[in-house]
Amino acid sequence: MEINVLNIKGQETGRKVTLNDAIFGIEPNDHVLYLDVKQYLADQRQGTHKSKERSEHAGSTRKLIRQKGGGGARRGDINSPVLVGGGRVFGPKPRDYRFKLNKKVKQLARKSALTYKAQENAIVVVEDFTLDAPKTKDFVAITKNLNVEGKKVLLLLPETNKNVYMSARNLQRAEVMEAATLNTYKVLNADVLVMTENSLKTIDGILNK
């Protein structure tokens, strides 16, 4: 699949790049997409939730009623979970939600996500660029020129560019990241991928092993 290379003014440069079929033209695997997204979201969880059980509540330990003869169920102290203000039964405890996925599974998931974007014609390739200063209006102008304004845009750069990053960070529907840190969730969450020529080479080097 060939794509025209544009400049930041939205004009064709006369060059074309070929998307690697081994990355952008595979048979997508929906199950590994699910697993990789699930792992990413699990990694974002703090896992610091905690509720008090009956032994952790402050309250009298006096036995409220006699064990037998009352006609009702047995009842211990006032911290019993069946009473209002008592402890919670099987409440949440601090835990780590992370789980392991094999490298090949994660690699297949990224390829599947990129393939879906290629099938949707949601990939734009621009020549490498930089900004002289961090200005949001300059980044907005670029999105207008590339006809991606109003969409969730994920811009992939070959390396960290502070000016470009700071120009986009105030925009709710735009995100800038390095191609080497690309993950399945970010690809699927974006409406359109905008990548520079060198970032495309970076992706080829990482996923085409």
C-alpha atoms as a PDB file:
ATOM      1  CA  MET A   1       0.000   0.000   0.000  1.00  0.00           C
ATOM      2  CA  GLU A   2       1.479   3.354  -1.062  1.00  0.00           C
ATOM      3  CA  ILE A   3       0.776   6.671   0.635  1.00  0.00           C
ATOM      4  CA  ASN A   4       1.706  10.144  -0.531  1.00  0.00           C
ATOM      5  CA  VAL A   5       4.095  12.031   1.719  1.00  0.00           C
ATOM      6  CA  LEU A   6       2.749  15.464   2.663  1.00  0.00           C
ATOM      7  CA  ASN A   7       4.413  18.481   4.196  1.00  0.00           C
ATOM      8  CA  ILE A   8       2.980  20.328   7.203  1.00  0.00           C
ATOM      9  CA  LYS A   9       1.138  22.646   4.823  1.00  0.00           C
ATOM     10  CA  GLY A  10      -0.823  19.688   3.524  1.00  0.00           C
ATOM     11  CA  GLN A  11       0.839  19.751   0.121  1.00  0.00           C
ATOM     12  CA  GLU A  12       2.153  16.664  -1.645  1.00  0.00           C
ATOM     13  CA  THR A  13       5.932  16.441  -1.730  1.00  0.00           C
ATOM     14  CA  GLY A  14       5.988  14.172  -4.787  1.00  0.00           C
ATOM     15  CA  ARG A  15       7.322  11.284  -2.722  1.00  0.00           C
ATOM     16  CA  LYS A  16       5.511   8.115  -1.711  1.00  0.00           C
ATOM     17  CA  VAL A  17       6.124   5.569   1.011  1.00  0.00           C
ATOM     18  CA  THR A  18       5.106   1.925   0.926  1.00  0.00           C
ATOM     19  CA  LEU A  19       3.499   0.520   4.047  1.00  0.00           C
ATOM     20  CA  ASN A  20       5.004  -2.830   4.940  1.00  0.00           C
ATOM     21  CA  ASP A  21       2.385  -5.567   4.437  1.00  0.00           C
ATOM     22  CA  ALA A  22       3.974  -7.554   7.267  1.00  0.00           C
ATOM     23  CA  ILE A  23       2.904  -4.752   9.626  1.00  0.00           C
ATOM     24  CA  PHE A  24       0.050  -2.875   7.969  1.00  0.00           C
ATOM     25  CA  GLY A  25      -1.474  -5.688   5.904  1.00  0.00           C
ATOM     26  CA  ILE A  26      -1.859  -8.734   8.138  1.00  0.00           C
ATOM     27  CA  GLU A  27      -5.006 -10.586   9.155  1.00  0.00           C
ATOM     28  CA  PRO A  28      -6.027  -8.725  12.360  1.00  0.00           C
ATOM     29  CA  ASN A  29      -6.401 -10.795  15.498  1.00  0.00           C
ATOM     30  CA  ASP A  30      -9.158  -9.316  17.660  1.00  0.00           C
ATOM     31  CA  HIS A  31      -8.423 -11.490  20.694  1.00  0.00           C
ATOM     32  CA  VAL A  32      -4.826 -10.314  21.083  1.00  0.00           C
ATOM     33  CA  LEU A  33      -6.087  -6.730  20.634  1.00  0.00           C
ATOM     34  CA  TYR A  34      -8.406  -7.320  23.580  1.00  0.00           C
ATOM     35  CA  LEU A  35      -5.616  -8.796  25.701  1.00  0.00           C
ATOM     36  CA  ASP A  36      -3.163  -5.980  24.990  1.00  0.00           C
ATOM     37  CA  VAL A  37      -5.712  -3.237  25.659  1.00  0.00           C
ATOM     38  CA  LYS A  38      -6.793  -5.020  28.835  1.00  0.00           C
ATOM     39  CA  GLN A  39      -3.190  -5.180  30.026  1.00  0.00           C
ATOM     40  CA  TYR A  40      -2.608  -1.493  29.252  1.00  0.00           C
ATOM     41  CA  LEU A  41      -5.708  -0.410  31.194  1.00  0.00           C
ATOM     42  CA  ALA A  42      -4.829  -2.749  34.065  1.00  0.00           C
ATOM     43  CA  ASP A  43      -1.384  -1.142  34.286  1.00  0.00           C
ATOM     44  CA  GLN A  44      -3.043   2.263  34.774  1.00  0.00           C
ATOM     45  CA  ARG A  45      -4.912   1.137  37.884  1.00  0.00           C
ATOM     46  CA  GLN A  46      -3.449   2.242  41.213  1.00  0.00           C
ATOM     47  CA  GLY A  47      -4.843  -0.682  43.180  1.00  0.00           C
ATOM     48  CA  THR A  48      -4.828   1.308  46.433  1.00  0.00           C
ATOM     49  CA  HIS A  49      -8.503   0.665  47.273  1.00  0.00           C
ATOM     50  CA  LYS A  50      -9.175  -0.571  50.813  1.00  0.00           C
ATOM     51  CA  SER A  51     -12.187  -1.076  53.066  1.00  0.00           C
ATOM     52  CA  LYS A  52     -12.215  -2.003  56.726  1.00  0.00           C
ATOM     53  CA  GLU A  53     -13.211  -5.467  57.829  1.00  0.00           C
ATOM     54  CA  ARG A  54     -14.771  -6.194  61.211  1.00  0.00           C
ATOM     55  CA  SER A  55     -11.430  -6.613  62.998  1.00  0.00           C
ATOM     56  CA  GLU A  56     -10.269  -3.181  61.805  1.00  0.00           C
ATOM     57  CA  HIS A  57     -13.316  -1.158  62.930  1.00  0.00           C
ATOM     58  CA  ALA A  58     -13.302   0.829  66.163  1.00  0.00           C
ATOM     59  CA  GLY A  59     -16.154  -0.323  68.373  1.00  0.00           C
ATOM     60  CA  SER A  60     -17.061  -2.228  71.476  1.00  0.00           C
ATOM     61  CA  THR A  61     -16.365  -5.950  71.502  1.00  0.00           C
ATOM     62  CA  ARG A  62     -19.170  -6.559  74.000  1.00  0.00           C
ATOM     63  CA  LYS A  63     -21.446  -9.401  72.980  1.00  0.00           C
ATOM     64  CA  LEU A  64     -24.767  -7.748  72.191  1.00  0.00           C
ATOM     65  CA  ILE A  65     -27.191 -10.583  72.942  1.00  0.00           C
ATOM     66  CA  ARG A  66     -26.941 -14.045  74.447  1.00  0.00           C
ATOM     67  CA  GLN A  67     -25.895 -16.908  72.215  1.00  0.00           C
ATOM     68  CA  LYS A  68     -29.102 -18.941  72.528  1.00  0.00           C
ATOM     69  CA  GLY A  69     -32.700 -18.464  73.497  1.00  0.00           C
ATOM     70  CA  GLY A  70     -33.346 -15.146  71.815  1.00  0.00           C
ATOM     71  CA  GLY A  71     -35.136 -16.617  68.836  1.00  0.00           C
ATOM     72  CA  GLY A  72     -32.823 -14.904  66.374  1.00  0.00           C
ATOM     73  CA  ALA A  73     -29.475 -15.462  64.748  1.00  0.00           C
ATOM     74  CA  ARG A  74     -26.248 -15.514  66.713  1.00  0.00           C
ATOM     75  CA  ARG A  75     -24.658 -12.093  66.979  1.00  0.00           C
ATOM     76  CA  GLY A  76     -21.250 -11.064  68.198  1.00  0.00           C
ATOM     77  CA  ASP A  77     -19.953  -7.534  68.714  1.00  0.00           C
ATOM     78  CA  ILE A  78     -21.176  -4.288  67.197  1.00  0.00           C
ATOM     79  CA  ASN A  79     -18.611  -4.501  64.369  1.00  0.00           C
ATOM     80  CA  SER A  80     -20.500  -7.413  62.808  1.00  0.00           C
ATOM     81  CA  PRO A  81     -20.941  -7.011  59.039  1.00  0.00           C
ATOM     82  CA  VAL A  82     -24.704  -7.570  59.327  1.00  0.00           C
ATOM     83  CA  LEU A  83     -25.110  -4.399  61.426  1.00  0.00           C
ATOM     84  CA  VAL A  84     -25.128  -0.828  60.160  1.00  0.00           C
ATOM     85  CA  GLY A  85     -21.662   0.650  60.679  1.00  0.00           C
ATOM     86  CA  GLY A  86     -20.046  -2.747  60.920  1.00  0.00           C
ATOM     87  CA  GLY A  87     -17.142  -4.092  58.914  1.00  0.00           C
ATOM     88  CA  ARG A  88     -17.401  -5.088  55.269  1.00  0.00           C
ATOM     89  CA  VAL A  89     -17.315  -8.716  54.191  1.00  0.00           C
ATOM     90  CA  PHE A  90     -14.668  -9.539  51.570  1.00  0.00           C
ATOM     91  CA  GLY A  91     -13.994  -5.874  50.893  1.00  0.00           C
ATOM     92  CA  PRO A  92     -11.343  -4.643  48.439  1.00  0.00           C
ATOM     93  CA  LYS A  93      -7.717  -4.806  49.474  1.00  0.00           C
ATOM     94  CA  PRO A  94      -4.631  -3.215  47.898  1.00  0.00           C
ATOM     95  CA  ARG A  95      -3.505  -5.318  44.933  1.00  0.00           C
ATOM     96  CA  ASP A  96      -1.469  -5.184  41.763  1.00  0.00           C
ATOM     97  CA  TYR A  97      -3.600  -5.532  38.620  1.00  0.00           C
ATOM     98  CA  ARG A  98      -0.700  -6.016  36.227  1.00  0.00           C
ATOM     99  CA  PHE A  99      -0.344  -9.270  34.325  1.00  0.00           C
ATOM    100  CA  LYS A 100       2.136 -10.650  31.828  1.00  0.00           C
ATOM    101  CA  LEU A 101       1.759 -10.928  28.073  1.00  0.00           C
ATOM    102  CA  ASN A 102       4.286 -12.535  25.763  1.00  0.00           C
ATOM    103  CA  LYS A 103       6.260 -10.197  23.512  1.00  0.00           C
ATOM    104  CA  LYS A 104       4.981 -11.883  20.362  1.00  0.00           C
ATOM    105  CA  VAL A 105       1.390 -11.421  21.506  1.00  0.00           C
ATOM    106  CA  LYS A 106       1.936  -7.704  22.081  1.00  0.00           C
ATOM    107  CA  GLN A 107       3.721  -7.399  18.763  1.00  0.00           C
ATOM    108  CA  LEU A 108       0.844  -9.086  16.931  1.00  0.00           C
ATOM    109  CA  ALA A 109      -1.612  -6.779  18.700  1.00  0.00           C
ATOM    110  CA  ARG A 110       0.225  -3.652  17.504  1.00  0.00           C
ATOM    111  CA  LYS A 111       0.371  -5.006  13.970  1.00  0.00           C
ATOM    112  CA  SER A 112      -3.359  -5.772  14.073  1.00  0.00           C
ATOM    113  CA  ALA A 113      -4.164  -2.261  15.298  1.00  0.00           C
ATOM    114  CA  LEU A 114      -2.010  -0.659  12.593  1.00  0.00           C
ATOM    115  CA  THR A 115      -3.627  -2.896   9.974  1.00  0.00           C
ATOM    116  CA  TYR A 116      -7.083  -1.686  10.996  1.00  0.00           C
ATOM    117  CA  LYS A 117      -5.939   1.935  10.639  1.00  0.00           C
ATOM    118  CA  ALA A 118      -4.520   1.173   7.183  1.00  0.00           C
ATOM    119  CA  GLN A 119      -7.789  -0.476   6.144  1.00  0.00           C
ATOM    120  CA  GLU A 120      -9.698   2.610   7.325  1.00  0.00           C
ATOM    121  CA  ASN A 121      -7.328   4.932   5.395  1.00  0.00           C
ATOM    122  CA  ALA A 122      -6.656   6.624   8.720  1.00  0.00           C
ATOM    123  CA  ILE A 123      -2.886   6.971   8.287  1.00  0.00           C
ATOM    124  CA  VAL A 124      -1.242  10.206   7.179  1.00  0.00           C
ATOM    125  CA  VAL A 125       2.495  10.383   6.467  1.00  0.00           C
ATOM    126  CA  VAL A 126       4.262  13.748   6.650  1.00  0.00           C
ATOM    127  CA  GLU A 127       7.858  14.687   6.079  1.00  0.00           C
ATOM    128  CA  ASP A 128       9.964  15.209   9.181  1.00  0.00           C
ATOM    129  CA  PHE A 129       9.435  18.619  10.735  1.00  0.00           C
ATOM    130  CA  THR A 130      10.056  20.647  13.845  1.00  0.00           C
ATOM    131  CA  LEU A 131       8.676  23.844  15.346  1.00  0.00           C
ATOM    132  CA  ASP A 132      10.793  26.842  16.261  1.00  0.00           C
ATOM    133  CA  ALA A 133       8.805  27.479  19.432  1.00  0.00           C
ATOM    134  CA  PRO A 134       5.983  25.793  21.344  1.00  0.00           C
ATOM    135  CA  LYS A 135       2.816  27.377  19.949  1.00  0.00           C
ATOM    136  CA  THR A 136      -0.553  25.673  20.057  1.00  0.00           C
ATOM    137  CA  LYS A 137      -1.877  27.697  17.128  1.00  0.00           C
ATOM    138  CA  ASP A 138       0.946  26.349  14.937  1.00  0.00           C
ATOM    139  CA  PHE A 139      -0.041  22.782  15.755  1.00  0.00           C
ATOM    140  CA  VAL A 140      -3.717  23.555  15.130  1.00  0.00           C
ATOM    141  CA  ALA A 141      -2.743  25.005  11.742  1.00  0.00           C
ATOM    142  CA  ILE A 142      -0.950  21.740  10.903  1.00  0.00           C
ATOM    143  CA  THR A 143      -4.041  19.680  11.746  1.00  0.00           C
ATOM    144  CA  LYS A 144      -6.143  21.956   9.527  1.00  0.00           C
ATOM    145  CA  ASN A 145      -3.692  21.621   6.650  1.00  0.00           C
ATOM    146  CA  LEU A 146      -3.737  17.820   6.965  1.00  0.00           C
ATOM    147  CA  ASN A 147      -7.564  17.734   7.163  1.00  0.00           C
ATOM    148  CA  VAL A 148      -7.553  16.017  10.542  1.00  0.00           C
ATOM    149  CA  GLU A 149      -8.914  18.894  12.622  1.00  0.00           C
ATOM    150  CA  GLY A 150     -11.593  17.813  15.078  1.00  0.00           C
ATOM    151  CA  LYS A 151     -10.452  14.189  15.069  1.00  0.00           C
ATOM    152  CA  LYS A 152      -8.501  12.325  17.714  1.00  0.00           C
ATOM    153  CA  VAL A 153      -4.986  12.696  16.339  1.00  0.00           C
ATOM    154  CA  LEU A 154      -1.982  10.630  17.372  1.00  0.00           C
ATOM    155  CA  LEU A 155       1.248  12.136  16.045  1.00  0.00           C
ATOM    156  CA  LEU A 156       4.237   9.805  15.978  1.00  0.00           C
ATOM    157  CA  LEU A 157       7.736  11.269  16.027  1.00  0.00           C
ATOM    158  CA  PRO A 158      11.054   9.423  15.656  1.00  0.00           C
ATOM    159  CA  GLU A 159      12.428  11.081  18.786  1.00  0.00           C
ATOM    160  CA  THR A 160      11.412  13.510  21.522  1.00  0.00           C
ATOM    161  CA  ASN A 161      10.616  16.996  20.262  1.00  0.00           C
ATOM    162  CA  LYS A 162       9.772  19.307  23.133  1.00  0.00           C
ATOM    163  CA  ASN A 163       8.371  22.121  20.999  1.00  0.00           C
ATOM    164  CA  VAL A 164       5.962  19.845  19.137  1.00  0.00           C
ATOM    165  CA  TYR A 165       4.920  18.107  22.346  1.00  0.00           C
ATOM    166  CA  MET A 166       4.240  21.357  24.201  1.00  0.00           C
ATOM    167  CA  SER A 167       2.344  22.735  21.210  1.00  0.00           C
ATOM    168  CA  ALA A 168      -0.107  19.842  21.343  1.00  0.00           C
ATOM    169  CA  ARG A 169      -0.477  19.160  25.066  1.00  0.00           C
ATOM    170  CA  ASN A 170      -3.292  21.703  25.574  1.00  0.00           C
ATOM    171  CA  LEU A 171      -5.384  20.120  22.827  1.00  0.00           C
ATOM    172  CA  GLN A 172      -7.829  17.557  24.192  1.00  0.00           C
ATOM    173  CA  ARG A 173      -8.024  15.507  20.993  1.00  0.00           C
ATOM    174  CA  ALA A 174      -4.336  15.478  20.087  1.00  0.00           C
ATOM    175  CA  GLU A 175      -1.420  13.478  21.451  1.00  0.00           C
ATOM    176  CA  VAL A 176       2.250  13.305  20.540  1.00  0.00           C
ATOM    177  CA  MET A 177       4.461  10.331  21.311  1.00  0.00           C
ATOM    178  CA  GLU A 178       7.623   8.626  20.136  1.00  0.00           C
ATOM    179  CA  ALA A 179       7.197   5.850  17.590  1.00  0.00           C
ATOM    180  CA  ALA A 180       9.329   3.540  19.740  1.00  0.00           C
ATOM    181  CA  THR A 181       6.775   3.742  22.594  1.00  0.00           C
ATOM    182  CA  LEU A 182       3.737   3.065  20.414  1.00  0.00           C
ATOM    183  CA  ASN A 183       1.159   0.761  21.983  1.00  0.00           C
ATOM    184  CA  THR A 184      -2.056  -0.887  20.856  1.00  0.00           C
ATOM    185  CA  TYR A 185      -4.389   1.186  23.046  1.00  0.00           C
ATOM    186  CA  LYS A 186      -3.119   4.505  21.707  1.00  0.00           C
ATOM    187  CA  VAL A 187      -3.499   3.345  18.103  1.00  0.00           C
ATOM    188  CA  LEU A 188      -7.059   2.114  18.569  1.00  0.00           C
ATOM    189  CA  ASN A 189      -8.055   5.161  20.616  1.00  0.00           C
ATOM    190  CA  ALA A 190      -7.022   7.577  17.850  1.00  0.00           C
ATOM    191  CA  ASP A 191      -9.200   8.428  14.874  1.00  0.00           C
ATOM    192  CA  VAL A 192      -6.192   9.073  12.658  1.00  0.00           C
ATOM    193  CA  LEU A 193      -2.459   8.342  12.854  1.00  0.00           C
ATOM    194  CA  VAL A 194      -0.099  11.058  11.649  1.00  0.00           C
ATOM    195  CA  MET A 195       3.452   9.787  11.379  1.00  0.00           C
ATOM    196  CA  THR A 196       6.647  11.245  10.018  1.00  0.00           C
ATOM    197  CA  GLU A 197       8.803   9.388   7.523  1.00  0.00           C
ATOM    198  CA  ASN A 198      11.474   8.525  10.077  1.00  0.00           C
ATOM    199  CA  SER A 199       8.910   7.381  12.646  1.00  0.00           C
ATOM    200  CA  LEU A 200       7.579   4.969  10.013  1.00  0.00           C
ATOM    201  CA  LYS A 201      11.102   3.587   9.640  1.00  0.00           C
ATOM    202  CA  THR A 202      11.306   3.226  13.434  1.00  0.00           C
ATOM    203  CA  ILE A 203       8.079   1.210  13.490  1.00  0.00           C
ATOM    204  CA  ASP A 204       9.386  -1.000  10.676  1.00  0.00           C
ATOM    205  CA  GLY A 205      12.570  -1.632  12.619  1.00  0.00           C
ATOM    206  CA  ILE A 206      10.726  -2.593  15.803  1.00  0.00           C
ATOM    207  CA  LEU A 207       7.847  -4.688  14.450  1.00  0.00           C
ATOM    208  CA  ASN A 208       9.483  -6.244  11.409  1.00  0.00           C
ATOM    209  CA  LYS A 209      11.834  -8.588  13.253  1.00  0.00           C
END
